[in-house]
PDB file of C-alpha atoms in Angstrom:
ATOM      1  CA  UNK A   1      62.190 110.641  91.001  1.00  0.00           C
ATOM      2  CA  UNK A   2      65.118 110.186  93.465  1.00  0.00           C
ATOM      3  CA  UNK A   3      68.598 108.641  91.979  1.00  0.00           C
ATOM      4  CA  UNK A   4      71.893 107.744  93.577  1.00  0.00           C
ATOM      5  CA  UNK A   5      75.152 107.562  91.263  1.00  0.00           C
ATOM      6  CA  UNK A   6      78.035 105.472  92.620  1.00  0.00           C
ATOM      7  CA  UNK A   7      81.082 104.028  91.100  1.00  0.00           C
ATOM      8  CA  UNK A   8      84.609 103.503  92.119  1.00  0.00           C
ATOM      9  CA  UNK A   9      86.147 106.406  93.028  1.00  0.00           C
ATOM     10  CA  UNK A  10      88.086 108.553  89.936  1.00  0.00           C
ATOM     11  CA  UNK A  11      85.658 107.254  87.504  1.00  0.00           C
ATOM     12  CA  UNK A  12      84.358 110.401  86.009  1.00  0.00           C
ATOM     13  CA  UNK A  13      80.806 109.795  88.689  1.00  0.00           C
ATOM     14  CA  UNK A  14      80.446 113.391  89.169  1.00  0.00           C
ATOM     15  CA  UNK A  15      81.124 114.563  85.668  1.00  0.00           C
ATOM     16  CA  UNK A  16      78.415 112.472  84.709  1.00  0.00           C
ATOM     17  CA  UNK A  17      76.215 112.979  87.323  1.00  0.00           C
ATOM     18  CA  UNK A  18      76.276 116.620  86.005  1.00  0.00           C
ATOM     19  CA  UNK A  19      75.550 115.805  82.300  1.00  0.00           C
ATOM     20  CA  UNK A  20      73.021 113.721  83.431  1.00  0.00           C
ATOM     21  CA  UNK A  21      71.592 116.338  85.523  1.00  0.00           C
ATOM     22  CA  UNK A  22      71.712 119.362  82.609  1.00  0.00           C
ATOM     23  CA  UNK A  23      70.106 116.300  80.605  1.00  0.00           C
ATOM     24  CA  UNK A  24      67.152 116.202  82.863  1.00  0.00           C
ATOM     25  CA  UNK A  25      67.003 119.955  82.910  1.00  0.00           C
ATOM     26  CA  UNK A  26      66.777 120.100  79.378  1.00  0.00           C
ATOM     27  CA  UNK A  27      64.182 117.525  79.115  1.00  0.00           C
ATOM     28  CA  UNK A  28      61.427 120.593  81.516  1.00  0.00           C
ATOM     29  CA  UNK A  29      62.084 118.440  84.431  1.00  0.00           C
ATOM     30  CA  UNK A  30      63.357 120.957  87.787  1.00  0.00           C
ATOM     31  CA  UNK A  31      66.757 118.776  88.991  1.00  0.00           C
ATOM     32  CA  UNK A  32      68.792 118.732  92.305  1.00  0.00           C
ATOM     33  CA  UNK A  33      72.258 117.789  92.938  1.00  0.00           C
ATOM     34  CA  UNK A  34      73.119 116.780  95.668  1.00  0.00           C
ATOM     35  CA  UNK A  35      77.108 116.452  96.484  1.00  0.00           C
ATOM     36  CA  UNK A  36      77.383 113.427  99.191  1.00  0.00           C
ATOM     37  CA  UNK A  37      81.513 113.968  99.116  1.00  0.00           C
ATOM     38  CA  UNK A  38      83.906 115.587 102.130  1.00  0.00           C
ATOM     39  CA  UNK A  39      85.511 116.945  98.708  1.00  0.00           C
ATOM     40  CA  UNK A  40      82.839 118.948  98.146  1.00  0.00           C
ATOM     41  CA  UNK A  41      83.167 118.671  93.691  1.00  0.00           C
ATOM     42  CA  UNK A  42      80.528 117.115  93.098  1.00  0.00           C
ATOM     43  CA  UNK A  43      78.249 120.266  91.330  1.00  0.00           C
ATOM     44  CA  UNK A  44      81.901 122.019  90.249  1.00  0.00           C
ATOM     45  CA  UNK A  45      80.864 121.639  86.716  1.00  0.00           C
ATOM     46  CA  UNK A  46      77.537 122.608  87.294  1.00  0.00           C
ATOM     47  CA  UNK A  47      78.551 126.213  89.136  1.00  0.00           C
ATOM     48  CA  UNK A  48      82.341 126.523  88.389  1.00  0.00           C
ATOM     49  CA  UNK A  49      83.126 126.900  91.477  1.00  0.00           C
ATOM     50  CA  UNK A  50      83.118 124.683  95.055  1.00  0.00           C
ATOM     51  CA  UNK A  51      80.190 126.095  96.440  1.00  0.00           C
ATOM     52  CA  UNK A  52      79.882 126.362 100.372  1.00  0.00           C
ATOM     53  CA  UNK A  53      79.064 123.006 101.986  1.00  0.00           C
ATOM     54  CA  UNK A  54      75.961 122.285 104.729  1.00  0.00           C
ATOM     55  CA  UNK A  55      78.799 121.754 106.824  1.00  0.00           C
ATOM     56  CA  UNK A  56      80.392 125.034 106.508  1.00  0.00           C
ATOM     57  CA  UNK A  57      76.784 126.557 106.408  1.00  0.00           C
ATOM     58  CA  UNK A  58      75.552 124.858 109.905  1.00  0.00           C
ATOM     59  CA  UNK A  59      78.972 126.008 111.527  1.00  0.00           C
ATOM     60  CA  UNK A  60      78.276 129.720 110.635  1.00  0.00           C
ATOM     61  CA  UNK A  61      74.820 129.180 112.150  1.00  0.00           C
ATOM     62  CA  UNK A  62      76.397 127.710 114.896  1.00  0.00           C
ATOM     63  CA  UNK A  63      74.601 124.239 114.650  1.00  0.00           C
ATOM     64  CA  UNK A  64      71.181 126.019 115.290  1.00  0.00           C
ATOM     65  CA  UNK A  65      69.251 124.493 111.871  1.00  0.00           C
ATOM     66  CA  UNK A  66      65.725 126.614 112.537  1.00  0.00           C
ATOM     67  CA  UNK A  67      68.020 129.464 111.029  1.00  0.00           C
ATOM     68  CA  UNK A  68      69.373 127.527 107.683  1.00  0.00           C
ATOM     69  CA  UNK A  69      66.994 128.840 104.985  1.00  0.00           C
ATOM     70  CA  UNK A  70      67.112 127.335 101.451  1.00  0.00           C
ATOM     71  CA  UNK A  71      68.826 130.189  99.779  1.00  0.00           C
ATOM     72  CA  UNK A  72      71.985 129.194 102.300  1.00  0.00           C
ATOM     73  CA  UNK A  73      72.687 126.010 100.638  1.00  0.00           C
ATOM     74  CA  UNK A  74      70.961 125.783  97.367  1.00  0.00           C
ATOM     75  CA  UNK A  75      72.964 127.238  95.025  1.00  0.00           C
ATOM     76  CA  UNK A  76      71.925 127.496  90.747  1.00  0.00           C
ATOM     77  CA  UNK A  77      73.965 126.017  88.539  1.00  0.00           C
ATOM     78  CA  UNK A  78      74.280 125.958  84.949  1.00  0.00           C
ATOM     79  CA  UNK A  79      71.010 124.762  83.094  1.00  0.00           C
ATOM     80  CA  UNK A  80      68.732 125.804  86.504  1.00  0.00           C
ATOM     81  CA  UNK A  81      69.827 122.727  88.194  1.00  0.00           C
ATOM     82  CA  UNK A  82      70.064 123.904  91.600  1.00  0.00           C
ATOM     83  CA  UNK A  83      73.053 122.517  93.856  1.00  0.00           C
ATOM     84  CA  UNK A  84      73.871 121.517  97.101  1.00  0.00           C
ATOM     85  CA  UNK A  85      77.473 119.833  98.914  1.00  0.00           C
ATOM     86  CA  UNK A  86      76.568 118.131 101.848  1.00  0.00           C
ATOM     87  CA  UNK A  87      80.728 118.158 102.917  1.00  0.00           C
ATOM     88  CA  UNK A  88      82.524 116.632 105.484  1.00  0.00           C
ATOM     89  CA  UNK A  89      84.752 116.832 108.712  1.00  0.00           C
ATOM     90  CA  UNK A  90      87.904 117.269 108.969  1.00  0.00           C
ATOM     91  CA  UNK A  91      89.928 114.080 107.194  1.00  0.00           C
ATOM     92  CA  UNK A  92      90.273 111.549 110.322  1.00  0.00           C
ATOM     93  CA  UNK A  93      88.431 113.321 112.144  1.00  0.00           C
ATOM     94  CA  UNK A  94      84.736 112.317 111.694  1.00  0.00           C
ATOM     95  CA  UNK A  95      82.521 110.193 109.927  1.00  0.00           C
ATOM     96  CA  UNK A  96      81.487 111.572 106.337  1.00  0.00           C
ATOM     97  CA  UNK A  97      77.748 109.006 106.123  1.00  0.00           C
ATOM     98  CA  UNK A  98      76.947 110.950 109.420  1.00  0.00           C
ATOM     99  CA  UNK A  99      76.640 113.839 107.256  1.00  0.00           C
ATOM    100  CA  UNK A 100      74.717 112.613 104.111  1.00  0.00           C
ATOM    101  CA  UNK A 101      72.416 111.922 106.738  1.00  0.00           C
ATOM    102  CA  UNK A 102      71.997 115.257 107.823  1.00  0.00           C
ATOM    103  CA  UNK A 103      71.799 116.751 104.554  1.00  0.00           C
ATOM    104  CA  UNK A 104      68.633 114.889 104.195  1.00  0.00           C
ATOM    105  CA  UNK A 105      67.359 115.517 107.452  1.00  0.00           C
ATOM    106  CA  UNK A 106      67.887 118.892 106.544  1.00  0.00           C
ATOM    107  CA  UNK A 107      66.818 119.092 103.270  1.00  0.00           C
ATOM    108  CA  UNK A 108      63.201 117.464 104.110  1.00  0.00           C
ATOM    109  CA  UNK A 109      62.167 119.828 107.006  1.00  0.00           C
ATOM    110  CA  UNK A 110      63.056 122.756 104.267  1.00  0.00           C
ATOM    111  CA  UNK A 111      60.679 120.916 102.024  1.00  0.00           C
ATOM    112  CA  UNK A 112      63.127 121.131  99.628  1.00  0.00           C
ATOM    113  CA  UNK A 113      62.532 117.410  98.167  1.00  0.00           C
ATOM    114  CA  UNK A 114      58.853 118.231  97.092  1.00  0.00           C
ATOM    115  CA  UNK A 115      60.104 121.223  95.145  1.00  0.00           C
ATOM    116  CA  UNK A 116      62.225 118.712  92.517  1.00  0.00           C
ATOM    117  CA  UNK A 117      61.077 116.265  90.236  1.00  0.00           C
ATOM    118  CA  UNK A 118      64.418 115.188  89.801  1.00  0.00           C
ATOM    119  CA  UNK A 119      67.009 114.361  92.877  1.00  0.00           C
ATOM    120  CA  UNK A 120      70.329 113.340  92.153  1.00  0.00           C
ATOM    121  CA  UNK A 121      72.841 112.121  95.016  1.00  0.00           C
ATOM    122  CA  UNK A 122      75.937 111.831  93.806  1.00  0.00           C
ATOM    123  CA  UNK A 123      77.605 109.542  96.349  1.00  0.00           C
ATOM    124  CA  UNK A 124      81.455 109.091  97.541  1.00  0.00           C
ATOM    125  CA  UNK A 125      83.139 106.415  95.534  1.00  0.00           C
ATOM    126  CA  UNK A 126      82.779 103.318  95.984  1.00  0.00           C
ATOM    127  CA  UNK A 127      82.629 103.146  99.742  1.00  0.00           C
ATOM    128  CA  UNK A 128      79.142 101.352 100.532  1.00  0.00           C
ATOM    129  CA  UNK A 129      79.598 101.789 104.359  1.00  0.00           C
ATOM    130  CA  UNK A 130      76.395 102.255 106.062  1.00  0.00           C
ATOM    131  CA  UNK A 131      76.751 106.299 105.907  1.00  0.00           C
ATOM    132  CA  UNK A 132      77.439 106.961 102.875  1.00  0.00           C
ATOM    133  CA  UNK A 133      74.749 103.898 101.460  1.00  0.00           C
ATOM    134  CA  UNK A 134      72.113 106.282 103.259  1.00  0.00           C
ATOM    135  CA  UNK A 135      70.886 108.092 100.478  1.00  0.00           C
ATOM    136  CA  UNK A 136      69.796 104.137  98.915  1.00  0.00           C
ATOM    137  CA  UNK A 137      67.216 104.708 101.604  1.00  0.00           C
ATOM    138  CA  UNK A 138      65.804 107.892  99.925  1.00  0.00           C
ATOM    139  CA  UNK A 139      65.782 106.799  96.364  1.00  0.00           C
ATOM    140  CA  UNK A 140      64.137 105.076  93.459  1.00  0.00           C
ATOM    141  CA  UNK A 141      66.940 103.872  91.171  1.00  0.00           C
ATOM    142  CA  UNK A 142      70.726 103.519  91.550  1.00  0.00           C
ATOM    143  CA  UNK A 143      73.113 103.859  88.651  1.00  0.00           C
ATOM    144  CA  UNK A 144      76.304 102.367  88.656  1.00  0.00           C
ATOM    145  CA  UNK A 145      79.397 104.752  87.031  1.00  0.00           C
ATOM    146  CA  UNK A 146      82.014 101.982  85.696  1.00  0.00           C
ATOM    147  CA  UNK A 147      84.400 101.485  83.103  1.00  0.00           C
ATOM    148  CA  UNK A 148      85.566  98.744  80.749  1.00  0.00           C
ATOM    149  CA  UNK A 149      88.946  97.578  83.551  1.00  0.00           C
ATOM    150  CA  UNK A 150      88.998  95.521  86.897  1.00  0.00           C
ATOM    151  CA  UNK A 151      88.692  97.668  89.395  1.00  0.00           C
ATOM    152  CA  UNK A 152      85.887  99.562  88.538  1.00  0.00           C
ATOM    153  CA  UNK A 153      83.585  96.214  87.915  1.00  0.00           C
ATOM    154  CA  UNK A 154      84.908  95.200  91.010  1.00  0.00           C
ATOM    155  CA  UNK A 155      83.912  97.968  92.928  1.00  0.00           C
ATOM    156  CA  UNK A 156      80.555  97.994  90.567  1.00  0.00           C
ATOM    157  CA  UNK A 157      80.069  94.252  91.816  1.00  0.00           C
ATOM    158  CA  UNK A 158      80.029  95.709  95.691  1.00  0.00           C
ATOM    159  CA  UNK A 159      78.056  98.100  95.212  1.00  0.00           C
ATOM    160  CA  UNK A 160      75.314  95.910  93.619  1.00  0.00           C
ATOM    161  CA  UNK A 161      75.058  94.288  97.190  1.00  0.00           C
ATOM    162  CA  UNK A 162      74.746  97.542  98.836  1.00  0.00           C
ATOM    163  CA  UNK A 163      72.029  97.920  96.349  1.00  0.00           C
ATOM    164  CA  UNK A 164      70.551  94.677  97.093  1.00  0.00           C
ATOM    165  CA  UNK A 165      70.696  94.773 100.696  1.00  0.00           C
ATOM    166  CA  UNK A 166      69.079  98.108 100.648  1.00  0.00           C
ATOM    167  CA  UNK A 167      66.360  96.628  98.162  1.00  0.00           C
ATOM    168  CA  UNK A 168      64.415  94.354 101.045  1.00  0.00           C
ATOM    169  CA  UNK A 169      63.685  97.567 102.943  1.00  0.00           C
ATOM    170  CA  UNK A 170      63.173  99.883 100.025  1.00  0.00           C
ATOM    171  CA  UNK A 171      61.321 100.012  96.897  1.00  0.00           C
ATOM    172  CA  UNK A 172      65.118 100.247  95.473  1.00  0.00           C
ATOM    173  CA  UNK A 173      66.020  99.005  91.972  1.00  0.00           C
ATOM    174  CA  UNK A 174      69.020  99.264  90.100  1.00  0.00           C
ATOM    175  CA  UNK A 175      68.406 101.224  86.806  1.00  0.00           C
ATOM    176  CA  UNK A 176      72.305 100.075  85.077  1.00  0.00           C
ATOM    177  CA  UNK A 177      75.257 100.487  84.710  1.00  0.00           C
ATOM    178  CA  UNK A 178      76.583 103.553  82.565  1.00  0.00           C
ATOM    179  CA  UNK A 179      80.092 102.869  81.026  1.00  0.00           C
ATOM    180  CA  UNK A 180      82.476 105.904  80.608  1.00  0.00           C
ATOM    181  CA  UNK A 181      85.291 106.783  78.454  1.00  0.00           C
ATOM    182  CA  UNK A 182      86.057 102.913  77.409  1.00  0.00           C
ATOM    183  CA  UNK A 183      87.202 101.987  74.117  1.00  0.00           C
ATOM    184  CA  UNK A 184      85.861  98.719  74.692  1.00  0.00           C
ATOM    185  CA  UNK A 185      83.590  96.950  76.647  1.00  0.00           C
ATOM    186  CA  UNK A 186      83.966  93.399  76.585  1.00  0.00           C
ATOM    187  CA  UNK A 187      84.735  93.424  80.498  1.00  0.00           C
ATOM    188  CA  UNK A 188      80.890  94.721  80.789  1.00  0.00           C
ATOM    189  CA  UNK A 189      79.915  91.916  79.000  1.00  0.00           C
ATOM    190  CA  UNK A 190      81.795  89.335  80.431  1.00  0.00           C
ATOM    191  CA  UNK A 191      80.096  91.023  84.059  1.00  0.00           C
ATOM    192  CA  UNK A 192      76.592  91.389  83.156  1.00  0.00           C
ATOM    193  CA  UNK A 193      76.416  88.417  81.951  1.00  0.00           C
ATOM    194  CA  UNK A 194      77.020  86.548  84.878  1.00  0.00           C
ATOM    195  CA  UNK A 195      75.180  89.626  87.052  1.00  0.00           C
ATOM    196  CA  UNK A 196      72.431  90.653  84.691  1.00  0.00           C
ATOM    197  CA  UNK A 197      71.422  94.143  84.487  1.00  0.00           C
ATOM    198  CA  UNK A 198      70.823  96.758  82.056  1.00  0.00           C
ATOM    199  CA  UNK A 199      73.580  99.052  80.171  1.00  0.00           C
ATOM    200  CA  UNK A 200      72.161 102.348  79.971  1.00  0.00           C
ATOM    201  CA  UNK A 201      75.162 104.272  77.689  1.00  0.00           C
ATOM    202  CA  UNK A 202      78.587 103.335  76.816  1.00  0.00           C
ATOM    203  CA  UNK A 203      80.463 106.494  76.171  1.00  0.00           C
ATOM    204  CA  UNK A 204      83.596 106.148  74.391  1.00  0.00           C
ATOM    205  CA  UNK A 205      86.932 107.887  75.142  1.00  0.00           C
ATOM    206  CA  UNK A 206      86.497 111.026  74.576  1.00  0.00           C
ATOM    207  CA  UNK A 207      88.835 113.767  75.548  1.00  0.00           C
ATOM    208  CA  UNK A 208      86.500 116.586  76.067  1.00  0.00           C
ATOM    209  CA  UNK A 209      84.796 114.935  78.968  1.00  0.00           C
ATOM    210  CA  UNK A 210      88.345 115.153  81.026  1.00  0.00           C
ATOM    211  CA  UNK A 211      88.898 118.768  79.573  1.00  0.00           C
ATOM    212  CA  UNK A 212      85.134 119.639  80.867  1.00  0.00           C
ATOM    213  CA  UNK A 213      86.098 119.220  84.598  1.00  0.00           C
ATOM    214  CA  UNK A 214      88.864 121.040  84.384  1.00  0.00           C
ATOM    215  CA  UNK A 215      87.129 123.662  82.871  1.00  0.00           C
ATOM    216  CA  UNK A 216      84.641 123.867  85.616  1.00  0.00           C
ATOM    217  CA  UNK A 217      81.784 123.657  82.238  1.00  0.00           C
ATOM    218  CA  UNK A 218      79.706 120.825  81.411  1.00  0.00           C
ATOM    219  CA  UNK A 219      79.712 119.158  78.322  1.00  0.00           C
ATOM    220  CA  UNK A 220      76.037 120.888  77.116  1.00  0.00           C
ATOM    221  CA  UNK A 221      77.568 124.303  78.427  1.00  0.00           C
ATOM    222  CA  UNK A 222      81.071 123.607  76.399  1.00  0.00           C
ATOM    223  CA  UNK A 223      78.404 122.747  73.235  1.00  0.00           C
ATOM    224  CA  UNK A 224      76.972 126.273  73.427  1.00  0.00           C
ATOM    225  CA  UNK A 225      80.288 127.524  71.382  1.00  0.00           C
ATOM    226  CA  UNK A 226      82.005 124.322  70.400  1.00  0.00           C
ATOM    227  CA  UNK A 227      78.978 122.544  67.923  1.00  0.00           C
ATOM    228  CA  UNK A 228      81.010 119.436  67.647  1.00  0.00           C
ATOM    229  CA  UNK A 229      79.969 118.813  71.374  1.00  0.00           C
ATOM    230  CA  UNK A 230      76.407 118.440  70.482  1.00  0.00           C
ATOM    231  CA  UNK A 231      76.670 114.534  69.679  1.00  0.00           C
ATOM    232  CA  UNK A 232      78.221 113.778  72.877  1.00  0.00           C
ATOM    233  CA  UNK A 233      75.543 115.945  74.827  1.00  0.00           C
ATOM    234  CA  UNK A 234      72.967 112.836  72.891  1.00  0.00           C
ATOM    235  CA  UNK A 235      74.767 110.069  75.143  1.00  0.00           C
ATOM    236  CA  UNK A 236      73.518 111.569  78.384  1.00  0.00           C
ATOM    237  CA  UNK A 237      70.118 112.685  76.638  1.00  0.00           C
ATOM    238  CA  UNK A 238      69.601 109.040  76.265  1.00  0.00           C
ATOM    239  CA  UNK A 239      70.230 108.117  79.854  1.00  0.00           C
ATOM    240  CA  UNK A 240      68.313 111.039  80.880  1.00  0.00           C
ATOM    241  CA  UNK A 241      65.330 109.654  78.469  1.00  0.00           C
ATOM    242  CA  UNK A 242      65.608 105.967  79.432  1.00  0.00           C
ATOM    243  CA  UNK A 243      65.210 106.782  83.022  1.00  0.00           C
ATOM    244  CA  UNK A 244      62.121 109.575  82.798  1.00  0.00           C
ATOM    245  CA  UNK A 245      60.445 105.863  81.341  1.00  0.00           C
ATOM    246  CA  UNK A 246      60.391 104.995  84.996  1.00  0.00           C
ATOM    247  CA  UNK A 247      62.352 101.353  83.362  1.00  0.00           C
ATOM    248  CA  UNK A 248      61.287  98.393  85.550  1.00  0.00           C
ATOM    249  CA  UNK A 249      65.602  98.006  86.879  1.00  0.00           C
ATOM    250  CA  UNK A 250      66.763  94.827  88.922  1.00  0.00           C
ATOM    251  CA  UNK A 251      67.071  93.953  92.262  1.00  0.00           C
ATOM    252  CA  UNK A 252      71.177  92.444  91.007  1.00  0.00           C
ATOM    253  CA  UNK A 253      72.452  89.687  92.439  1.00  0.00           C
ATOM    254  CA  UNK A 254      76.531  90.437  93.286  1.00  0.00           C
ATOM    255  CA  UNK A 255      78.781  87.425  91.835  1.00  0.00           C
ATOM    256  CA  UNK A 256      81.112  86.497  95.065  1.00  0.00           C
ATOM    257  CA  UNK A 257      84.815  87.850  95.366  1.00  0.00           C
ATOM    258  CA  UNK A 258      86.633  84.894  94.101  1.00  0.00           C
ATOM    259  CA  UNK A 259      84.107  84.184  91.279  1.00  0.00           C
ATOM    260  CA  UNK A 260      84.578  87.891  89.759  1.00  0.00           C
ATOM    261  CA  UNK A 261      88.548  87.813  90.705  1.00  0.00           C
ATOM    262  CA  UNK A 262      88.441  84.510  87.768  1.00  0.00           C
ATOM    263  CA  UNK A 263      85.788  85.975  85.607  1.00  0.00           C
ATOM    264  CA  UNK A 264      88.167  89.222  85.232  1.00  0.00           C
ATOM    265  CA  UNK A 265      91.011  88.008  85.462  1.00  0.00           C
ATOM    266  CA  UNK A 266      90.499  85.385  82.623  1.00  0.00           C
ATOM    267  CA  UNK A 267      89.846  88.105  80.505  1.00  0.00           C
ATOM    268  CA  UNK A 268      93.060  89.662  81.367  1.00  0.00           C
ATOM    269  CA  UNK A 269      95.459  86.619  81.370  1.00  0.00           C
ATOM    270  CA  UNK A 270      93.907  84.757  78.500  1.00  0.00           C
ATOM    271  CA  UNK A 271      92.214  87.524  75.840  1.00  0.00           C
ATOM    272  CA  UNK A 272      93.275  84.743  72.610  1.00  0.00           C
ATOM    273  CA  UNK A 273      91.017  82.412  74.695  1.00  0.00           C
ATOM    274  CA  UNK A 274      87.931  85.155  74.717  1.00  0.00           C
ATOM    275  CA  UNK A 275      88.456  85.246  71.129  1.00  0.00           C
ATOM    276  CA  UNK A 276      89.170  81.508  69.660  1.00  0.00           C
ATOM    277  CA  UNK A 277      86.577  80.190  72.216  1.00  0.00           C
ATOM    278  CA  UNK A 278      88.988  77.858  73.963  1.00  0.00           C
ATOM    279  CA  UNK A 279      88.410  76.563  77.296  1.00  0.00           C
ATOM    280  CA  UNK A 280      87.868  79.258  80.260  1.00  0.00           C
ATOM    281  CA  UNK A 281      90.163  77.306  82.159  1.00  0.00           C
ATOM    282  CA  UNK A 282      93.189  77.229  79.419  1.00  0.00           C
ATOM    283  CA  UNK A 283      95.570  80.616  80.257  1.00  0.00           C
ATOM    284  CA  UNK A 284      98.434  81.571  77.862  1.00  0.00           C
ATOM    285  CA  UNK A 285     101.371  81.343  79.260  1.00  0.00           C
ATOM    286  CA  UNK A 286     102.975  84.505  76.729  1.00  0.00           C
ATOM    287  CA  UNK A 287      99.670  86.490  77.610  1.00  0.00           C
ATOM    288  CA  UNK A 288     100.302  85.777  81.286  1.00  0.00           C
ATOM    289  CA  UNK A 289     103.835  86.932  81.601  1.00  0.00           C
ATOM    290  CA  UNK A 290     102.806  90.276  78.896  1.00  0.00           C
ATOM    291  CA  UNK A 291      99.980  90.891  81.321  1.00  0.00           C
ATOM    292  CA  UNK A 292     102.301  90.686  84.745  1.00  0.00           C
ATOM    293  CA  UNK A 293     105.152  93.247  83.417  1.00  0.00           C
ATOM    294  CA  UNK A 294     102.311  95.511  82.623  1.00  0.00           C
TER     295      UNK A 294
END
């Protein structure tokens, strides 16, 4: 099974992407991450440390691939997942998708994809440019990273159109979205109700996921000393487990601009109308002006 895990960019993607990935381990299944960021963080939690890129592999080599052997850019992380960071040029000086590209390209005349039963791309932000919406191409299910606020449903929203663009020329579904460290999540439910689509886990705010990254540990490593830990490992368990069901997903239909701008906003301006039922249309004036000096 091939995944992709997107989400607007700061979101906590690649923390999950990592819990998600130990989850799979842990479930007898051999998982690999794949980094599809010029940042290169994507496995950081996975090895605790930035491991060297394709990029920086292929300019040691000097370009010449027939001498790039696994061992050069796999890398074992925690759990057995192995690892791989696909990089990036130089900021402004190249174009990022060109590379995803030729990590796969790679990657398949190693063989490495029939080695896996799990491949994970965790993808740049939210940027659904035609490079970095390559690896849609490549795999089964795309997950959505969001969070209960604006901007992240927004960018959620355009990445459901990559997804269903990609979807007429691929046997591409969209497995859900996965909320993460929201308090609440009546923004999801405003969305998904006018774009359905399945919620896979809503994890609430929870400190230790931000103190995980900067630890370089994920969560199930962290739970190896700290037992409280060992409930919040069960959130990704569950993702892991919904997804080894091979679940039918959606091909999503993304609500336009404007119409998700009013959905979201409405929420926003007018939260007493949410609750008393009162006409979508009717904003508080008091909840307006609270909501501009924010």
């Amino acid at each position: 099974m091939k995944l992709t895990v997107y989400g607007k960019g700061g979101i906590g993607k690649s923390t999950s992407s990592c819990n998600i990935s130990i989850a799979f381990a842990k479930r007898g299944k051999k998982v690999l991450q794949i980094g599809c960021d010029p940042k290169h963080d994507s496995t950081f939690t996975l090895t605790g440390f930035l491991i060297p890129t394709i990029i920086d592999t292929l300019e040691i080599k000097n370009y010449h691939y027939e001498d790039v052997w696994p061992e050069d850019i796999i890398h074992k992380g925690f759990g057995e997942v192995d690892c791989v960071e696909a990089g990036g040029p130089p900021a402004g000086t190249g174009c990022g998708g060109y590379v995803v590209g030729e990590t796969v390209k790679l990657l398949k005349e190693l063989n490495a994809f029939d080695e896996y039963d799990i491949i994970l791309f965790d993808v740049l932000g939210d940027v659904v440019c035609g490079g970095f919406a390559a690896p849609l191409n490549y795999t089964d299910y795309c997950i959505i990273i969001t969070d209960n606020g604006f901007d992240a449903l927004f960018a959620a929203n355009r990445i459901v159109a990559s997804v269903r663009e990609k979807s007429n020329t691929h046997p591409l579904r969209l497995a859900g979205l996965v909320g993460n460290q929201t308090s609440d999540r009546d923004l999801i439910d405003k969305y998904i109700e006018v774009c359905p689509m399945p919620v896979l886990e809503v994890l609430p705010l929870i400190e230790y996921i931000r103190v995980s990254r900067i630890k370089g540990k994920t969560l199930f490593e962290m739970a190896e000393s700290q037992g409280e830990l060992i409930n919040i490992c069960d959130y990704y368990l569950n993702i892991a487990d919904q997804l080894l069901c091979q679940p039918e997903g959606v091909i999503p239909k993304e609500i336009p601009d404007r119409e998700l701008f009013g959905l979201l906003s409405n929420c926003y301006l007018n939260p007493k109308a949410q609750v008393n039922n009162k006409n979508i249309g009717q904003i508080d004036e008091e909840v307006d002006i609270e909501f501009m000096l924010l």
